[in-house]
Short mmCIF file of C-alpha atoms and ligand atoms in Angstrom, two decimals:
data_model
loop_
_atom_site.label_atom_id
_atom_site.label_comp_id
_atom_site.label_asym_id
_atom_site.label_seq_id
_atom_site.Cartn_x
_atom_site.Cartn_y
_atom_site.Cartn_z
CA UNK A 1 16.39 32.43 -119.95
CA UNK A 2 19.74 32.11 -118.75
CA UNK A 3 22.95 30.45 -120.34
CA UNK A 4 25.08 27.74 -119.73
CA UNK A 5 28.68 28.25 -120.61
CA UNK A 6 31.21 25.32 -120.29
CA UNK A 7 34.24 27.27 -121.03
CA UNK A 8 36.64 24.24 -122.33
CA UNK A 9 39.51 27.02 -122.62
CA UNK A 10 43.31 25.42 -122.26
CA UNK A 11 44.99 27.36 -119.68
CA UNK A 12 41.32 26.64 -117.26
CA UNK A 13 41.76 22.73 -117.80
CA UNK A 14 45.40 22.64 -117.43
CA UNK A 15 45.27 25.03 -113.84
CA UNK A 16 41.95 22.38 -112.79
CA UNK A 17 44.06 19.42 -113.68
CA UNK A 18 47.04 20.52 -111.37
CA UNK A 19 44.19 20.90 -108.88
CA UNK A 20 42.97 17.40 -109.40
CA UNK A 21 46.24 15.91 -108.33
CA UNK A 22 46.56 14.84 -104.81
CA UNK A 23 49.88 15.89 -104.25
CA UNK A 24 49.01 19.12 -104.73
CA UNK A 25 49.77 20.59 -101.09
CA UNK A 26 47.46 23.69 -99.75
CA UNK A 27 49.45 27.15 -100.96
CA UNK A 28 49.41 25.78 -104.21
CA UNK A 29 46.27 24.80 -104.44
CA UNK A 30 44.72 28.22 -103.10
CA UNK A 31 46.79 29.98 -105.55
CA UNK A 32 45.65 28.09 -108.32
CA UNK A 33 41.87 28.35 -107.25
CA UNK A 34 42.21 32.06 -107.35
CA UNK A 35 43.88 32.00 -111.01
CA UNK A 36 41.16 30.23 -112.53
CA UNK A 37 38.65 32.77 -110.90
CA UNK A 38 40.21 35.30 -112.32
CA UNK A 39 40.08 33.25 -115.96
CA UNK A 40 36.61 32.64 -115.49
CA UNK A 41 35.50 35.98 -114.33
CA UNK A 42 37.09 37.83 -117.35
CA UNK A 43 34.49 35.25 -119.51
CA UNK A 44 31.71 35.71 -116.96
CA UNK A 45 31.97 39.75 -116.86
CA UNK A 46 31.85 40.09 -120.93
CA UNK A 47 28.82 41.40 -120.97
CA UNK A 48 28.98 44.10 -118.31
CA UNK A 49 27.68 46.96 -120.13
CA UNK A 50 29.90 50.22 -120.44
CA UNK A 51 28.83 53.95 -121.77
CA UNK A 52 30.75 56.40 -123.77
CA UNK A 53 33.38 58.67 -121.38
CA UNK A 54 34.73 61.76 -122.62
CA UNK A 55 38.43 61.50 -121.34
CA UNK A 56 41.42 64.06 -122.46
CA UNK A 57 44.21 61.70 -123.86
CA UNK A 58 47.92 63.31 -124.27
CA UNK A 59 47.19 63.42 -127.69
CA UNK A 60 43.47 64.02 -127.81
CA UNK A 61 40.39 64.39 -126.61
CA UNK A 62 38.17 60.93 -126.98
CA UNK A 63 34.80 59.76 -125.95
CA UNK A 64 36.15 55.68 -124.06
CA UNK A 65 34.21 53.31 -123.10
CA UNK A 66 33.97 52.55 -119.09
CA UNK A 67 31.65 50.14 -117.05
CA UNK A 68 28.54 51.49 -116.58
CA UNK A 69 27.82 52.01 -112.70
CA UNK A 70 26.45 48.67 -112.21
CA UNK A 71 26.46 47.38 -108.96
CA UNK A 72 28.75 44.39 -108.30
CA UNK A 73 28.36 42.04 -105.34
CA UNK A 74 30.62 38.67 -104.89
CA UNK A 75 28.67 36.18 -102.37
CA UNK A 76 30.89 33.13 -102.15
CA UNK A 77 29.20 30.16 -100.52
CA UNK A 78 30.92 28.98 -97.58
CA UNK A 79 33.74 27.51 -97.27
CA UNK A 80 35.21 26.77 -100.79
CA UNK A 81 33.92 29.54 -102.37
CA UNK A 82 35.57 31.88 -100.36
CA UNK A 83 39.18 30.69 -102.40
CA UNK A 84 37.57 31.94 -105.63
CA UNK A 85 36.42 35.63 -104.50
CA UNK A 86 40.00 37.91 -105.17
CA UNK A 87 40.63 36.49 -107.99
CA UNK A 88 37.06 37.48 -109.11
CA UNK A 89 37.57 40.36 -107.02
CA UNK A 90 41.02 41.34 -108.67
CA UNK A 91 38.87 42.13 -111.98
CA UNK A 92 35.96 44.34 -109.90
CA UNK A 93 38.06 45.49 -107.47
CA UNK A 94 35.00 48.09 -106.16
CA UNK A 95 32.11 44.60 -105.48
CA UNK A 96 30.42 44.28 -102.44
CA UNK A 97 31.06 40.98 -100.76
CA UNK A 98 28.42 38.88 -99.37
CA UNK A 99 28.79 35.37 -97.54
CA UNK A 100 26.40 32.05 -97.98
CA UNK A 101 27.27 29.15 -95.45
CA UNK A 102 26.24 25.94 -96.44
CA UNK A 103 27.25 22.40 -95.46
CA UNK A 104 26.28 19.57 -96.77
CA UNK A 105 25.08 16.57 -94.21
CA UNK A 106 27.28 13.62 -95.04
CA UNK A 107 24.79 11.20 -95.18
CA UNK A 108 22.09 12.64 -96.89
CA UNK A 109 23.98 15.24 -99.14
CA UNK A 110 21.54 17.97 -98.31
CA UNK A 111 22.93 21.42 -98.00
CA UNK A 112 22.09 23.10 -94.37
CA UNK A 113 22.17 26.46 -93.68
CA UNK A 114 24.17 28.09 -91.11
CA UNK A 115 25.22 31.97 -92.46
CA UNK A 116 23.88 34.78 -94.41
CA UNK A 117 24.52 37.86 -95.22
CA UNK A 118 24.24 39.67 -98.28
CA UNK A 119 25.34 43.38 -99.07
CA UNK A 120 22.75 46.22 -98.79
CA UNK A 121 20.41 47.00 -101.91
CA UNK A 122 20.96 43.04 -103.04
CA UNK A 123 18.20 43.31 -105.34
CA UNK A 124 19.60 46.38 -107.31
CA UNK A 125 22.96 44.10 -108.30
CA UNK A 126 24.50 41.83 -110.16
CA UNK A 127 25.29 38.75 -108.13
CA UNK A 128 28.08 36.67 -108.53
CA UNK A 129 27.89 33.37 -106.76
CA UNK A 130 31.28 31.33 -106.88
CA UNK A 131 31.62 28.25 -105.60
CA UNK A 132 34.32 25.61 -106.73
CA UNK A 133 32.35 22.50 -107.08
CA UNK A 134 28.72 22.12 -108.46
CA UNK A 135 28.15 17.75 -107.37
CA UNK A 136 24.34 17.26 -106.49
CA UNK A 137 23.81 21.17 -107.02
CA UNK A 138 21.85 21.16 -103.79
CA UNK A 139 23.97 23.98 -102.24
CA UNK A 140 23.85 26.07 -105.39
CA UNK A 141 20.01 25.95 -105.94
CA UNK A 142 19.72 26.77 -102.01
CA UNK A 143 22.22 29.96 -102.31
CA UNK A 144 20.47 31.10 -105.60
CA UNK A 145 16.99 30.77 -103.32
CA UNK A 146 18.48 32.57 -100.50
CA UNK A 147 19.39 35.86 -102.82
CA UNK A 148 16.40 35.53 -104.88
CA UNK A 149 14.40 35.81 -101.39
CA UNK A 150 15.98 38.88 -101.06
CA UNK A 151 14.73 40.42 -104.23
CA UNK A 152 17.70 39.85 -106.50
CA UNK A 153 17.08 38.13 -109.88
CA UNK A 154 20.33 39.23 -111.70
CA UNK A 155 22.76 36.03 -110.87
CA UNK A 156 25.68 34.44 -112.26
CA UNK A 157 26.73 30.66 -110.17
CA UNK A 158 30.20 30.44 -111.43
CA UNK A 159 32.31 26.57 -110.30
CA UNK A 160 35.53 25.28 -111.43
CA UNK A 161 34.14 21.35 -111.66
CA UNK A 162 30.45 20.14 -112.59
CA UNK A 163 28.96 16.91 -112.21
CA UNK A 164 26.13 16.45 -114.75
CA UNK A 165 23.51 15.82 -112.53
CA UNK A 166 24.48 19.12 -110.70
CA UNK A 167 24.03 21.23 -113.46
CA UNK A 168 20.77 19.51 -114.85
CA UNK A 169 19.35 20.46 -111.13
CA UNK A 170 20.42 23.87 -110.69
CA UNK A 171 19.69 25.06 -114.51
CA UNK A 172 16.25 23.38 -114.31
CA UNK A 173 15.52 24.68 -110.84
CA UNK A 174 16.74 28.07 -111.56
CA UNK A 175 16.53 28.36 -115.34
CA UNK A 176 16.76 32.33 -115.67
CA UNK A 177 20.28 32.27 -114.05
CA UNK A 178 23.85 31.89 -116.42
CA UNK A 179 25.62 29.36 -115.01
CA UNK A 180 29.68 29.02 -115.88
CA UNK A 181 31.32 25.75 -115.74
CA UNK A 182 35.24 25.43 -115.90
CA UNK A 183 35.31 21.49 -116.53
CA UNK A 184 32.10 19.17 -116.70
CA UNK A 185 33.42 16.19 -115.23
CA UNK A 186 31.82 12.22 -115.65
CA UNK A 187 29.27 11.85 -113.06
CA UNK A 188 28.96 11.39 -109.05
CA UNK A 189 30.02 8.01 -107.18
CA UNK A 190 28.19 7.15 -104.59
CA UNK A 191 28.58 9.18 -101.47
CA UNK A 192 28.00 12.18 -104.02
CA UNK A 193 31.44 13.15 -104.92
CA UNK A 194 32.52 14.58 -108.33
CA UNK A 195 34.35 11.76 -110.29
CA UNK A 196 36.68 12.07 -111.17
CA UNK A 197 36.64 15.59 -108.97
CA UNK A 198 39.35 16.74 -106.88
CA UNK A 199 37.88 15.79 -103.54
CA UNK A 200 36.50 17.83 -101.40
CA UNK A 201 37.14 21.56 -102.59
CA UNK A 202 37.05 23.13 -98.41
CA UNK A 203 39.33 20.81 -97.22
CA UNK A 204 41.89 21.29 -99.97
CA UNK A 205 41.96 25.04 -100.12
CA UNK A 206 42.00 25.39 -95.88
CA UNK A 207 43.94 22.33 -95.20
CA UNK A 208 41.56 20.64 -93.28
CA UNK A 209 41.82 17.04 -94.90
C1 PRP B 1 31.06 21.56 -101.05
C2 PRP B 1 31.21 22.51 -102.20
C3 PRP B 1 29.79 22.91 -102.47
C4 PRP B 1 29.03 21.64 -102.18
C5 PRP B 1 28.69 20.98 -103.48
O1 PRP B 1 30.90 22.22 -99.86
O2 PRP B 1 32.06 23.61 -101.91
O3 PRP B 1 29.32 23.98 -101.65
O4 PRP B 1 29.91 20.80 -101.41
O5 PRP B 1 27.88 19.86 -103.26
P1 PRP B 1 26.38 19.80 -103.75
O6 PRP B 1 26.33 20.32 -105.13
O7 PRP B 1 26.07 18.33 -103.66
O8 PRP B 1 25.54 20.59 -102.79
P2 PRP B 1 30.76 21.48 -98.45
O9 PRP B 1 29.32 21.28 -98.11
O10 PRP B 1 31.64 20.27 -98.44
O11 PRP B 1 31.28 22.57 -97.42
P3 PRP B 1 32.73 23.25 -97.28
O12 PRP B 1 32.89 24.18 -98.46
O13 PRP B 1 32.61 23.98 -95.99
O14 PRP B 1 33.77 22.16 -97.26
N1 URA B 2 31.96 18.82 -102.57
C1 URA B 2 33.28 18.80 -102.83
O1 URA B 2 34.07 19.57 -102.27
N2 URA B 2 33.70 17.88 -103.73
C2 URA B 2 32.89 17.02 -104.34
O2 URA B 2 33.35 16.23 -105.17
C3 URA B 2 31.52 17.08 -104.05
C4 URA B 2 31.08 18.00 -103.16
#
């Protein structure tokens, strides 16, 4: 079973509320993204495991504790996604970097695919799967199918903003996964926005609107 961690920590809120403001032009905005992925990769990476290092200190000689060789990978899902991976990859500086492209059809809200590709031995890592806005969770529970496909079971979806019906989908369609929220947010309106959101996350962090 995985877990669901809503991490309701001060300095995360305050950062996604400057985000939520529409004045907010691009540079800041991208900055900002990346801050909070740092923030919310130091909670998501607590449990990387680490073994005992003998290391010669000035003073003495020690057995430390250093990450274990775990593999790492980063697969953001296209576009917004791709504003959260250095900050995520400012903590693992050494991850692989894989890249989901979904879109999702304006009408229907369904996620289509239209790019992936995912680091070598997938299925021997630890994937983390950022992507700033979980709304109908159709595009997460379609990434977390693509890299389960590919034989890896070891996943962490990571999004600034939730919309409850988001997360209810993705955790029951991929219960086994940890899922970490930075703000859970009212509910959708109805062309499947996040309300009250930020808008849409792509066009904000490239400038698109
Ligand atoms: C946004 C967002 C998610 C998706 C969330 O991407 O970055 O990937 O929508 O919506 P869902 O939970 O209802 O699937 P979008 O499809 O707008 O593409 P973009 O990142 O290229 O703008
Ligand atoms: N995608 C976004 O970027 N924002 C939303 O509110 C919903 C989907």
């Amino acid at each position: 079973m995985g877990k669901t961690v809503i991490l309701d920590h001060p300095l995360i809120k305050h950062k996604i509320s400057i985000l939520r403001d529409e004045n907010t032009g691009t540079k800041e905005f991208r900055l900002i993204v990346e801050e909070i992925a740092m923030l919310m990769g130091y909670e998501a990476l607590r449990d990387l495991p680490t073994e005992l290092v003998r290391v010669k200190t000035p003073v003495a000689e020690a057995e430390v504790p250093m990450l274990s060789g775990r593999k790492l990978a980063i697969v953001p899902i296209l576009r917004a996604g791709l504003g959260m991976v250095n900050g995520i990859l400012a903590l693992v500086p050494s991850a692989k970097i894989g890249h989901i492209g979904l879109y999702r059809d304006e009408v229907t809200h369904e996620p289509h695919e239209y790019f992936c590709k995912l680091p070598e031995s997938i299925n021997e890592r630890l994937v983390i799967l950022p992507d700033p806005m979980l709304a109908t969770g159709g595009s997460a529970i379609q990434a977390v199918d693509l890299i389960k496909q590919k034989g890896c079971s070891n996943i962490k979806f990571m999004c600034m903003i939730a919309a409850p019906e988001g997360l209810k989908a993705l955790s029951e369609a991929h219960p086994d996964i940890d899922i970490y929220v930075g703000c859970l947010d009212e509910r959708l309106n109805e062309n499947a926005y996040i309300v009250p959101g930020l808008g849409d996350a792509g066009d904000r962090i490239f400038g698109t609107l």
